[in-house]
Tab-separated table of C-alpha atoms and ligand atoms in Angstrom:
chain	number	residue	atom	x	y	z
A	1	MET	CA	19.126	-71.952	-113.871
A	2	THR	CA	21.630	-69.945	-115.816
A	3	LEU	CA	19.434	-67.358	-117.400
A	4	LEU	CA	19.903	-67.561	-121.080
A	5	ARG	CA	19.695	-64.565	-123.280
A	6	ILE	CA	16.507	-64.693	-125.262
A	7	THR	CA	16.774	-63.662	-128.864
A	8	PRO	CA	13.320	-63.272	-130.357
A	9	PRO	CA	12.924	-63.494	-134.135
A	10	ALA	CA	13.571	-60.282	-136.098
A	11	PRO	CA	9.874	-59.284	-136.504
A	12	VAL	CA	9.356	-59.482	-132.724
A	13	GLN	CA	12.500	-57.421	-132.083
A	14	LEU	CA	11.247	-54.866	-134.577
A	15	ALA	CA	7.894	-54.664	-132.770
A	16	LEU	CA	9.569	-54.176	-129.381
A	17	GLU	CA	11.960	-51.563	-130.770
A	18	ARG	CA	9.165	-49.558	-132.430
A	19	LEU	CA	7.231	-49.409	-129.140
A	20	THR	CA	10.338	-48.530	-127.138
A	21	SER	CA	11.501	-45.784	-129.473
A	22	ALA	CA	8.016	-44.239	-129.308
A	23	GLY	CA	8.579	-43.872	-125.558
A	24	TYR	CA	6.619	-46.898	-124.288
A	25	SER	CA	7.983	-49.869	-122.412
A	26	ALA	CA	7.602	-53.252	-124.092
A	27	TYR	CA	8.405	-56.836	-123.178
A	28	ILE	CA	7.857	-60.333	-124.444
A	29	VAL	CA	5.713	-62.166	-121.934
A	30	GLY	CA	4.044	-65.419	-120.916
A	31	GLY	CA	4.413	-68.715	-122.770
A	32	CYS	CA	7.235	-67.557	-125.050
A	33	VAL	CA	9.454	-66.513	-122.115
A	34	ARG	CA	8.677	-69.811	-120.361
A	35	ASP	CA	9.460	-71.887	-123.422
A	36	ALA	CA	12.581	-69.934	-124.397
A	37	LEU	CA	13.990	-70.380	-120.870
A	38	ARG	CA	13.312	-74.110	-121.158
A	39	GLY	CA	15.383	-74.157	-124.324
A	40	GLU	CA	12.371	-74.708	-126.574
A	41	ILE	CA	11.461	-72.630	-129.578
A	42	PRO	CA	8.247	-70.725	-128.717
A	43	HIS	CA	5.405	-71.212	-131.187
A	44	ASP	CA	4.227	-67.641	-130.759
A	45	TRP	CA	5.663	-64.502	-129.235
A	46	ASP	CA	3.310	-62.336	-127.221
A	47	CYS	CA	4.285	-58.790	-126.296
A	48	THR	CA	3.048	-56.597	-123.483
A	49	THR	CA	3.385	-52.827	-123.420
A	50	SER	CA	2.535	-49.644	-121.548
A	51	ALA	CA	1.111	-48.239	-124.803
A	52	ARG	CA	-2.671	-48.145	-125.035
A	53	PRO	CA	-4.013	-50.222	-127.965
A	54	GLU	CA	-4.492	-47.248	-130.298
A	55	GLN	CA	-1.042	-45.907	-129.343
A	56	ALA	CA	0.486	-49.311	-130.021
A	57	ALA	CA	-1.309	-49.511	-133.367
A	58	ALA	CA	0.007	-46.048	-134.309
A	59	CYS	CA	3.571	-47.387	-134.021
A	60	PHE	CA	2.930	-49.640	-137.045
A	61	PRO	CA	1.422	-47.448	-139.771
A	62	ASP	CA	3.289	-49.428	-142.417
A	63	TYR	CA	2.118	-52.865	-141.244
A	64	HIS	CA	-1.160	-54.702	-141.181
A	65	VAL	CA	-2.742	-54.254	-137.759
A	66	ILE	CA	-5.703	-56.361	-136.627
A	67	GLU	CA	-7.871	-55.172	-133.746
A	68	THR	CA	-7.977	-58.597	-132.111
A	69	GLY	CA	-9.532	-57.695	-128.789
A	70	LEU	CA	-9.475	-53.946	-128.335
A	71	LYS	CA	-11.619	-54.165	-125.200
A	72	HIS	CA	-9.013	-56.415	-123.581
A	73	GLY	CA	-6.184	-54.318	-124.936
A	74	THR	CA	-4.939	-56.678	-127.637
A	75	ILE	CA	-3.917	-55.848	-131.192
A	76	THR	CA	-2.117	-58.123	-133.640
A	77	VAL	CA	0.585	-56.721	-135.904
A	78	VAL	CA	1.659	-58.771	-138.885
A	79	ILE	CA	5.363	-58.286	-139.615
A	80	ASP	CA	6.965	-60.353	-142.377
A	81	ARG	CA	3.930	-62.615	-142.270
A	82	MET	CA	4.410	-63.233	-138.534
A	83	PRO	CA	1.359	-62.285	-136.437
A	84	ILE	CA	2.472	-60.749	-133.139
A	85	GLU	CA	-0.024	-60.102	-130.348
A	86	ILE	CA	0.587	-56.912	-128.430
A	87	THR	CA	-1.444	-56.418	-125.248
A	88	THR	CA	-1.542	-53.335	-123.043
A	89	TYR	CA	-0.589	-53.890	-119.379
A	90	ARG	CA	-3.871	-54.531	-117.659
A	91	ILE	CA	-5.539	-55.350	-114.382
A	92	ASP	CA	-8.543	-57.647	-114.535
A	93	GLY	CA	-11.607	-56.542	-112.561
A	94	SER	CA	-13.782	-58.917	-110.530
A	95	TYR	CA	-14.968	-62.205	-112.022
A	96	ALA	CA	-18.684	-62.571	-111.276
A	97	ASP	CA	-19.119	-65.532	-113.647
A	98	HIS	CA	-15.931	-67.469	-112.748
A	99	ARG	CA	-14.676	-67.226	-116.293
A	100	ARG	CA	-14.195	-63.670	-117.547
A	101	PRO	CA	-13.340	-60.408	-115.812
A	102	ASP	CA	-16.307	-58.032	-115.585
A	103	SER	CA	-13.991	-55.236	-116.687
A	104	VAL	CA	-10.345	-54.666	-117.493
A	105	THR	CA	-8.347	-51.576	-116.571
A	106	PHE	CA	-5.198	-50.535	-118.337
A	107	THR	CA	-2.193	-49.778	-116.136
A	108	ASP	CA	1.308	-48.378	-116.535
A	109	ARG	CA	2.903	-51.004	-114.336
A	110	LEU	CA	4.198	-54.255	-115.784
A	111	GLU	CA	4.065	-55.792	-112.287
A	112	ASP	CA	0.276	-55.397	-112.194
A	113	ASP	CA	-0.022	-57.151	-115.512
A	114	LEU	CA	2.146	-60.059	-114.377
A	115	ALA	CA	0.003	-60.443	-111.251
A	116	ARG	CA	-3.162	-61.177	-113.301
A	117	ARG	CA	-1.538	-64.152	-115.038
A	118	ASP	CA	-2.308	-67.730	-114.034
A	119	PHE	CA	0.929	-69.494	-113.065
A	120	THR	CA	4.348	-68.252	-111.998
A	121	VAL	CA	6.018	-69.913	-114.987
A	122	ASN	CA	3.600	-67.978	-117.237
A	123	ALA	CA	4.115	-64.674	-115.413
A	124	MET	CA	7.623	-63.756	-116.539
A	125	ALA	CA	8.476	-60.926	-118.913
A	126	TYR	CA	11.693	-60.280	-120.792
A	127	HIS	CA	13.086	-56.956	-121.998
A	128	LEU	CA	15.659	-56.804	-124.776
A	129	ALA	CA	17.930	-54.548	-122.705
A	130	ARG	CA	16.808	-55.121	-119.104
A	131	GLY	CA	16.501	-58.896	-119.261
A	132	LEU	CA	14.113	-61.026	-117.197
A	133	ILE	CA	11.417	-59.563	-114.937
A	134	ASP	CA	10.284	-62.314	-112.628
A	135	CYS	CA	8.333	-60.900	-109.662
A	136	TRP	CA	6.664	-64.274	-108.947
A	137	HIS	CA	9.793	-66.440	-109.060
A	138	GLY	CA	8.663	-68.322	-112.113
A	139	ALA	CA	12.258	-69.220	-112.992
A	140	ASP	CA	12.589	-71.110	-109.694
A	141	ASP	CA	9.395	-73.042	-110.411
A	142	LEU	CA	10.576	-73.710	-113.937
A	143	LYS	CA	13.828	-75.099	-112.588
A	144	ALA	CA	11.992	-77.214	-109.998
A	145	GLY	CA	9.442	-78.407	-112.580
A	146	ARG	CA	6.482	-76.995	-110.691
A	147	ILE	CA	3.171	-75.345	-111.564
A	148	SER	CA	2.178	-72.799	-108.912
A	149	CYS	CA	-0.570	-70.228	-109.085
A	150	VAL	CA	0.320	-66.563	-108.948
A	151	GLY	CA	-1.083	-65.647	-105.523
A	152	ASP	CA	-3.764	-67.610	-103.676
A	153	PRO	CA	-4.699	-70.684	-105.745
A	154	ALA	CA	-8.309	-70.984	-104.547
A	155	ALA	CA	-8.961	-67.291	-105.239
A	156	ARG	CA	-7.367	-67.525	-108.679
A	157	PHE	CA	-9.533	-70.553	-109.566
A	158	GLU	CA	-12.623	-68.723	-108.271
A	159	GLU	CA	-11.866	-65.967	-110.787
A	160	ASP	CA	-11.489	-68.324	-113.738
A	161	GLY	CA	-12.293	-72.008	-113.313
A	162	LEU	CA	-10.526	-72.907	-116.538
A	163	ARG	CA	-7.217	-72.375	-114.729
A	164	ILE	CA	-7.894	-75.681	-112.921
A	165	LEU	CA	-7.624	-77.546	-116.204
A	166	ARG	CA	-4.784	-75.307	-117.386
A	167	ALA	CA	-2.750	-76.317	-114.321
A	168	MET	CA	-3.280	-79.977	-115.237
A	169	ARG	CA	-2.556	-79.270	-118.903
A	170	PHE	CA	0.762	-77.548	-118.212
A	171	ALA	CA	1.737	-80.289	-115.735
A	172	SER	CA	1.056	-82.907	-118.408
A	173	VAL	CA	2.669	-81.086	-121.329
A	174	LEU	CA	5.749	-79.884	-119.443
A	175	GLY	CA	6.092	-82.990	-117.262
A	176	PHE	CA	5.808	-80.778	-114.147
A	177	ALA	CA	4.363	-81.420	-110.703
A	178	ILE	CA	1.531	-79.232	-109.451
A	179	ALA	CA	2.753	-77.527	-106.260
A	180	PRO	CA	0.919	-78.766	-103.124
A	181	ALA	CA	-1.187	-75.664	-102.380
A	182	THR	CA	-2.176	-75.358	-106.056
A	183	ALA	CA	-2.935	-79.101	-106.246
A	184	ASP	CA	-5.155	-78.917	-103.160
A	185	ALA	CA	-7.114	-76.058	-104.715
A	186	VAL	CA	-7.403	-77.958	-108.021
A	187	HIS	CA	-9.270	-80.753	-106.200
A	188	GLU	CA	-11.201	-78.452	-103.915
A	189	LYS	CA	-12.429	-76.048	-106.592
A	190	LYS	CA	-13.113	-78.503	-109.419
A	191	GLU	CA	-16.866	-77.797	-109.445
A	192	LEU	CA	-16.063	-74.339	-110.828
A	193	LEU	CA	-15.445	-76.075	-114.140
A	194	HIS	CA	-19.239	-76.213	-114.538
A	195	HIS	CA	-19.085	-72.487	-115.360
A	196	ILE	CA	-16.673	-72.998	-118.245
A	197	SER	CA	-17.695	-73.368	-121.896
A	198	ALA	CA	-17.445	-76.744	-123.613
A	199	GLU	CA	-15.057	-75.403	-126.267
A	200	ARG	CA	-12.517	-74.110	-123.750
A	201	ILE	CA	-12.678	-77.368	-121.785
A	202	GLN	CA	-12.197	-79.472	-124.889
A	203	THR	CA	-9.165	-77.405	-125.997
A	204	GLU	CA	-7.442	-77.813	-122.635
A	205	LEU	CA	-8.363	-81.497	-122.291
A	206	THR	CA	-7.004	-82.292	-125.735
A	207	LYS	CA	-3.695	-80.601	-124.904
A	208	LEU	CA	-3.618	-82.383	-121.547
A	209	LEU	CA	-4.258	-85.753	-123.207
A	210	CYS	CA	-1.475	-85.139	-125.733
A	211	GLY	CA	1.012	-84.177	-123.032
A	212	ARG	CA	3.860	-86.472	-122.119
A	213	ASP	CA	2.584	-86.987	-118.564
A	214	ALA	CA	-1.130	-87.407	-119.254
A	215	GLU	CA	-1.194	-90.736	-117.406
A	216	ARG	CA	0.331	-89.323	-114.220
A	217	VAL	CA	-1.803	-86.177	-114.186
A	218	LEU	CA	-5.045	-88.043	-114.890
A	219	THR	CA	-4.209	-90.595	-112.207
A	220	GLU	CA	-3.649	-87.876	-109.645
A	221	PHE	CA	-6.569	-85.693	-110.739
A	222	SER	CA	-9.096	-88.231	-112.042
A	223	ASP	CA	-11.735	-86.586	-109.814
A	224	VAL	CA	-11.337	-83.367	-111.828
A	225	LEU	CA	-11.691	-85.166	-115.134
A	226	PHE	CA	-14.815	-86.945	-113.880
A	227	THR	CA	-16.295	-83.586	-112.884
A	228	VAL	CA	-16.282	-82.546	-116.530
A	229	LEU	CA	-16.798	-86.035	-118.004
A	230	PRO	CA	-18.911	-87.939	-115.456
A	231	GLU	CA	-19.540	-90.684	-118.040
A	232	LEU	CA	-15.967	-91.896	-117.474
A	233	ALA	CA	-16.208	-92.227	-113.695
A	234	PRO	CA	-17.527	-95.849	-113.616
A	235	MET	CA	-14.165	-96.997	-115.015
A	236	LEU	CA	-12.344	-95.993	-111.843
A	237	GLY	CA	-11.368	-99.074	-109.859
A	238	PHE	CA	-13.502	-101.387	-112.014
A	239	ASP	CA	-11.897	-104.816	-111.604
A	240	GLN	CA	-11.870	-106.809	-114.848
A	241	HIS	CA	-11.726	-110.282	-113.236
A	242	ASN	CA	-9.993	-111.405	-116.373
A	243	PRO	CA	-6.643	-113.148	-116.933
A	244	HIS	CA	-5.963	-110.929	-119.958
A	245	HIS	CA	-5.819	-107.909	-117.711
A	246	ASP	CA	-3.460	-106.923	-114.903
A	247	TYR	CA	-5.141	-103.575	-114.329
A	248	ASP	CA	-8.597	-102.249	-113.572
A	249	VAL	CA	-10.431	-100.522	-116.429
A	250	TRP	CA	-9.298	-97.008	-115.478
A	251	ILE	CA	-5.615	-97.820	-115.014
A	252	HIS	CA	-5.690	-99.834	-118.233
A	253	THR	CA	-7.291	-96.847	-119.987
A	254	LEU	CA	-4.657	-94.380	-118.802
A	255	LYS	CA	-1.839	-96.750	-119.714
A	256	THR	CA	-3.361	-97.095	-123.170
A	257	VAL	CA	-3.550	-93.298	-123.462
A	258	SER	CA	0.146	-92.942	-122.738
A	259	ALA	CA	1.063	-95.850	-125.013
A	260	VAL	CA	-0.443	-94.347	-128.186
A	261	PRO	CA	1.263	-91.506	-130.084
A	262	PRO	CA	0.357	-88.026	-128.772
A	263	GLU	CA	-2.190	-87.145	-131.434
A	264	PRO	CA	-5.674	-85.926	-130.469
A	265	VAL	CA	-7.631	-88.636	-132.300
A	266	LEU	CA	-5.576	-91.484	-130.848
A	267	ARG	CA	-5.478	-90.088	-127.335
A	268	TRP	CA	-9.248	-89.484	-127.268
A	269	ALA	CA	-9.926	-92.934	-128.704
A	270	ALA	CA	-7.638	-94.466	-126.067
A	271	LEU	CA	-9.453	-92.570	-123.312
A	272	LEU	CA	-12.874	-93.695	-124.525
A	273	HIS	CA	-12.297	-97.154	-126.018
A	274	ASP	CA	-13.257	-99.165	-122.921
A	275	SER	CA	-15.641	-96.652	-121.344
A	276	GLY	CA	-18.565	-99.009	-121.993
A	277	LYS	CA	-17.008	-101.904	-120.080
A	278	PRO	CA	-18.437	-101.204	-116.617
A	279	HIS	CA	-21.941	-101.116	-118.118
A	280	ILE	CA	-22.039	-104.606	-119.639
A	281	PHE	CA	-19.892	-106.652	-117.258
A	282	THR	CA	-20.847	-110.288	-116.797
A	283	GLN	CA	-19.070	-113.025	-114.885
A	284	ASP	CA	-19.034	-116.826	-115.055
A	285	GLU	CA	-16.695	-119.618	-113.932
A	286	ARG	CA	-14.151	-118.512	-116.583
A	287	GLY	CA	-13.971	-114.970	-115.216
A	288	GLY	CA	-15.224	-111.524	-116.233
A	289	HIS	CA	-16.567	-110.725	-119.709
A	290	PHE	CA	-17.338	-107.533	-121.536
A	291	TYR	CA	-19.217	-108.804	-124.566
A	292	ARG	CA	-19.960	-106.077	-127.113
A	293	HIS	CA	-18.524	-103.381	-124.879
A	294	ALA	CA	-17.290	-101.447	-127.937
A	295	GLU	CA	-20.900	-100.643	-128.843
A	296	VAL	CA	-21.540	-99.094	-125.443
A	297	SER	CA	-18.186	-97.287	-125.578
A	298	VAL	CA	-19.310	-95.761	-128.889
A	299	GLN	CA	-22.483	-94.457	-127.244
A	300	ILE	CA	-20.484	-92.917	-124.413
A	301	ALA	CA	-17.935	-91.472	-126.843
A	302	GLN	CA	-20.758	-89.882	-128.826
A	303	LYS	CA	-22.163	-88.264	-125.721
A	304	VAL	CA	-18.797	-87.036	-124.434
A	305	LEU	CA	-17.507	-85.699	-127.745
A	306	LYS	CA	-20.798	-84.019	-128.592
A	307	ALA	CA	-20.998	-82.350	-125.187
A	308	LEU	CA	-17.481	-81.010	-125.751
A	309	LYS	CA	-18.460	-79.728	-129.226
A	310	THR	CA	-15.646	-81.707	-130.811
A	311	ASP	CA	-15.088	-81.022	-134.504
A	312	ARG	CA	-16.754	-83.424	-136.924
A	313	LYS	CA	-13.584	-84.986	-138.317
A	314	THR	CA	-12.188	-85.882	-134.889
A	315	TYR	CA	-15.630	-87.054	-133.749
A	316	ASP	CA	-16.074	-89.424	-136.701
A	317	ARG	CA	-12.600	-90.883	-136.464
A	318	VAL	CA	-12.647	-91.402	-132.690
A	319	LEU	CA	-15.996	-93.147	-133.008
A	320	LEU	CA	-14.707	-95.408	-135.770
A	321	LEU	CA	-11.617	-96.357	-133.761
A	322	THR	CA	-13.685	-96.970	-130.632
A	323	GLU	CA	-16.139	-99.138	-132.532
A	324	MET	CA	-13.414	-101.233	-134.168
A	325	HIS	CA	-10.808	-101.268	-131.384
A	326	ASP	CA	-11.359	-104.868	-130.357
A	327	MET	CA	-11.440	-106.414	-133.812
A	328	VAL	CA	-9.451	-109.620	-133.917
A	329	TRP	CA	-6.479	-109.414	-136.240
A	330	ASN	CA	-5.660	-112.760	-137.811
A	331	GLY	CA	-2.339	-111.601	-139.198
A	332	THR	CA	-3.146	-112.098	-142.888
A	333	GLU	CA	-2.647	-109.687	-145.776
A	334	LYS	CA	-6.136	-110.530	-146.912
A	335	GLN	CA	-7.688	-109.158	-143.748
A	336	MET	CA	-5.391	-106.137	-143.862
A	337	LYS	CA	-6.382	-105.324	-147.438
A	338	ARG	CA	-10.030	-105.810	-146.690
A	339	THR	CA	-9.850	-103.485	-143.702
A	340	VAL	CA	-8.004	-100.824	-145.713
A	341	ARG	CA	-10.654	-101.110	-148.371
A	342	ARG	CA	-13.342	-100.539	-145.811
A	343	ILE	CA	-11.914	-97.619	-143.842
A	344	GLY	CA	-8.764	-96.437	-145.676
A	345	ALA	CA	-5.067	-96.890	-144.890
A	346	ASP	CA	-4.798	-93.901	-142.529
A	347	ALA	CA	-7.625	-95.141	-140.335
A	348	VAL	CA	-6.169	-98.672	-140.325
A	349	ARG	CA	-2.799	-97.298	-139.203
A	350	GLU	CA	-4.528	-95.484	-136.328
A	351	LEU	CA	-6.521	-98.588	-135.481
A	352	LEU	CA	-3.299	-100.610	-135.290
A	353	LEU	CA	-1.581	-97.962	-133.166
A	354	LEU	CA	-4.553	-98.006	-130.808
A	355	HIS	CA	-4.464	-101.816	-130.805
A	356	ARG	CA	-0.763	-101.728	-129.982
A	357	GLY	CA	-1.354	-99.324	-127.105
A	358	ASP	CA	-4.260	-101.439	-125.896
A	359	VAL	CA	-2.348	-104.738	-125.787
A	360	SER	CA	0.690	-103.073	-124.230
A	361	ALA	CA	-1.586	-102.123	-121.312
A	362	GLN	CA	-2.975	-105.639	-120.846
A	363	ALA	CA	-1.549	-108.602	-118.920
A	364	GLU	CA	2.237	-108.671	-118.652
A	365	ILE	CA	2.468	-112.321	-119.753
A	366	HIS	CA	1.155	-111.593	-123.262
A	367	ARG	CA	2.552	-108.092	-123.626
A	368	ALA	CA	5.811	-108.698	-125.520
A	369	GLU	CA	4.248	-111.168	-127.930
A	370	ARG	CA	1.149	-109.072	-128.656
A	371	THR	CA	2.937	-105.768	-129.128
A	372	ALA	CA	5.430	-107.521	-131.438
A	373	GLU	CA	2.518	-108.847	-133.498
A	374	ALA	CA	0.972	-105.360	-133.607
A	375	ASP	CA	4.311	-103.981	-134.838
A	376	ARG	CA	4.414	-106.682	-137.498
A	377	LEU	CA	0.929	-105.671	-138.663
A	378	ILE	CA	1.940	-101.998	-138.828
A	379	GLY	CA	4.986	-103.060	-140.880
A	380	MET	CA	2.731	-105.085	-143.183
A	381	LEU	CA	0.460	-102.097	-143.733
A	382	ASP	CA	3.422	-99.794	-144.433
A	383	GLU	CA	4.789	-102.244	-146.984
A	384	LEU	CA	1.465	-102.619	-148.773
A	385	VAL	CA	1.071	-98.847	-148.900
A	386	SER	CA	4.623	-98.116	-150.052
A	387	ALA	CA	4.473	-100.872	-152.686
A	388	ALA	CA	1.322	-99.088	-153.909
A	389	VAL	CA	-0.628	-102.350	-153.713
A	390	PRO	CA	-4.147	-101.418	-154.819
A	391	MET	CA	-6.470	-101.703	-151.841
A	392	THR	CA	-9.175	-99.107	-152.341
A	393	LEU	CA	-11.260	-97.964	-155.310
A	394	ARG	CA	-9.087	-94.877	-155.526
A	395	ASP	CA	-6.033	-97.075	-156.177
A	396	LEU	CA	-7.582	-98.674	-159.255
A	397	ALA	CA	-6.051	-97.727	-162.607
A	398	VAL	CA	-9.534	-96.877	-163.890
A	399	THR	CA	-12.136	-94.459	-162.564
A	400	GLY	CA	-15.898	-94.172	-162.730
A	401	GLY	CA	-15.364	-91.599	-165.482
A	402	ASP	CA	-13.504	-94.192	-167.573
A	403	LEU	CA	-16.440	-96.574	-167.234
A	404	LEU	CA	-18.873	-93.847	-168.307
A	405	ARG	CA	-16.754	-93.305	-171.402
A	406	ILE	CA	-16.985	-96.962	-172.425
A	407	GLY	CA	-20.760	-96.875	-172.208
A	408	PHE	CA	-21.718	-97.568	-168.608
A	409	PRO	CA	-24.858	-95.691	-167.569
A	410	GLN	CA	-24.695	-93.213	-164.673
A	411	GLY	CA	-25.605	-94.862	-161.410
A	412	ARG	CA	-24.953	-97.715	-159.041
A	413	GLU	CA	-23.718	-100.087	-161.739
A	414	ILE	CA	-20.446	-98.158	-161.954
A	415	GLY	CA	-19.681	-98.586	-158.254
A	416	ARG	CA	-20.566	-102.259	-158.425
A	417	CYS	CA	-18.290	-102.815	-161.409
A	418	LEU	CA	-15.367	-100.937	-159.803
A	419	ASN	CA	-15.745	-103.091	-156.703
A	420	ALA	CA	-15.803	-106.260	-158.775
A	421	LEU	CA	-12.628	-105.117	-160.563
A	422	LEU	CA	-10.937	-104.333	-157.250
A	423	ASP	CA	-11.873	-107.817	-155.968
A	424	ARG	CA	-10.032	-109.381	-158.898
A	425	VAL	CA	-7.034	-107.054	-158.586
A	426	THR	CA	-6.760	-107.779	-154.839
A	427	ASP	CA	-6.937	-111.530	-155.295
A	428	GLY	CA	-4.309	-111.324	-158.023
A	429	SER	CA	-6.447	-112.548	-160.931
A	430	LEU	CA	-6.286	-109.221	-162.775
A	431	PRO	CA	-3.404	-106.738	-163.188
A	432	ASN	CA	-4.048	-103.135	-162.115
A	433	GLU	CA	-3.615	-101.750	-165.638
A	434	SER	CA	-6.177	-99.676	-167.394
A	435	ASP	CA	-6.382	-101.745	-170.614
A	436	ALA	CA	-6.912	-104.987	-168.728
A	437	LEU	CA	-9.387	-103.353	-166.366
A	438	LEU	CA	-11.427	-101.771	-169.160
A	439	LYS	CA	-11.526	-105.072	-171.000
A	440	ALA	CA	-12.750	-106.825	-167.857
A	441	ALA	CA	-15.260	-104.022	-167.269
A	442	LYS	CA	-16.741	-104.539	-170.730
A	443	GLU	CA	-17.078	-108.255	-170.025
A	444	ILE	CA	-18.732	-107.537	-166.706
A	445	ARG	CA	-21.138	-105.178	-168.445
A	446	LYS	CA	-21.961	-107.807	-171.028
A	447	GLU	CA	-22.575	-110.394	-168.294
A	448	HIS	CA	-24.775	-107.838	-166.583
A	449	GLU	CA	-26.818	-107.288	-169.719
A	450	ASN	CA	-27.192	-111.036	-169.912
A	451	GLY	CA	-28.486	-110.950	-166.358
A	452	ALA	CA	-25.471	-112.552	-164.648
A	453	PHE	CA	-24.175	-109.473	-162.767
B	1	LIG	P1	0.691	-72.162	-125.081
B	1	LIG	O1	0.398	-71.058	-126.061
B	1	LIG	O2	1.934	-72.897	-125.314
B	1	LIG	O3	-0.496	-73.035	-124.886
B	1	LIG	P2	0.758	-70.013	-123.216
B	1	LIG	O4	1.366	-69.883	-121.856
B	1	LIG	O5	1.229	-69.073	-124.266
B	1	LIG	O6	0.942	-71.502	-123.659
B	1	LIG	P3	-1.853	-69.001	-123.744
B	1	LIG	O7	-3.182	-69.627	-123.493
B	1	LIG	O8	-1.442	-68.709	-125.123
B	1	LIG	O9	-0.789	-69.911	-123.011
B	1	LIG	O10	-1.834	-67.649	-122.885
B	1	LIG	C1	-0.784	-66.703	-122.948
B	1	LIG	C2	-0.499	-66.170	-121.551
B	1	LIG	O11	-1.642	-65.499	-121.055
B	1	LIG	C3	-0.183	-67.221	-120.514
B	1	LIG	O12	1.196	-67.552	-120.502
B	1	LIG	C4	-0.619	-66.549	-119.231
B	1	LIG	O13	0.361	-65.637	-118.795
B	1	LIG	C5	-1.826	-65.762	-119.666
B	1	LIG	N1	-3.090	-66.499	-119.522
B	1	LIG	C6	-3.717	-67.248	-120.450
B	1	LIG	N2	-4.865	-67.757	-120.005
B	1	LIG	C7	-5.010	-67.310	-118.754
B	1	LIG	C8	-5.999	-67.454	-117.742
B	1	LIG	N3	-7.073	-68.215	-117.974
B	1	LIG	N4	-5.795	-66.826	-116.565
B	1	LIG	C9	-4.717	-66.066	-116.352
B	1	LIG	N5	-3.735	-65.889	-117.246
B	1	LIG	C10	-3.868	-66.495	-118.438
B	2	LIG	MG1	0.383	-68.908	-126.283
């Protein structure tokens, strides 16, 4: 690799220069060096320095300094609204609990700090004048597309079990292989993940799932995934005995994962959508069946997402998509509008993207035709949305407040009337204009008073 010059943004340069002119050494380090060398723009720039945290803080009297993790040597300086983490060179003590060092010791040697980092590609530092410091040959691994532990992989995983998932995450996100010795230790040490908190596991798994090589990594390391999510293990090798499917449930699942856009909700829904299948399999002369598997998948999704302490919004949406993933689309605008009305246009778009991924991972003979139909449905939805065709109560040209003003009482009657108006607007018998709607509302109210509504 021709080593590019790295030019950090001005606030980062200022931070490095302040530390250097105060007599300390200072480097950018970790993910930002890795990403800059790959030609990507780093999303954050971490600095490492020989200055102790209070010494580092004293270099920025005119800036906002946050004591992020003083015990671990980290402060955050905000320069031109950019938060920059500055961490003192440190050596991590022993790891009794397999997740956090019992103590950290500050050191004057950058090399010691690089040695505590997880992977060679994450253990490079860069100095504005001296250039790249790469004691662990991270640049070679970067060039070869390889994730290798710094030092002995098994020992490094013993210290912090999360590194097992981090290796898989970086392999997936960067499209890298995991080097043989590191890969062996990933399999061998997977039980250490039982020591790791649900939140940290869920963060790494979500990044892994959204990586470009999630399918490959989860094929190779499915045993590791099943260690943290045992509920998914029955999918492995489960033959579907069904002409609609070329693949077993697990391979189908992973192909679906990689066929949906790399967004957390869609990737989690793809991972979980068929998880109930192995539990309700039946077989007759026509082949294998999975009647009502979505219901069981929902139960498994609930368990998995709760155990991982997934945020409420993601939880709700993944459950909805899992529950509805096998709905039969009949191709009509009527069904599309009705579905939008029920769950909203954004959820329908995700449902269709999941559906597209799902059918693209089914039998080859139907694939082209079914994905084309899914694309047509997505196009139909986009057109309805961009033409502002009213599909939900929010799209109506009148609101509940308007109905109150024309004499409706507070309460359920308002919702019922709005729904009745939307029915007429959707079937084309009423224009979506406030005058016409209010007139119709008054009639509905009159009918109601006469007992007809
Ligand atoms: P990204 O921010 O893109 O996810 P990153 O490499 O910056 O990637 P972070 O989790 O932000 O990852 O960590 C910053 C750096 O800290 C890493 O590059 C690595 O050098 C070190 N690091 C982070 N977590 C660990 C760990 N569990 N064990 C050892 N070193 C770690
Ligand atoms: Mg980072």
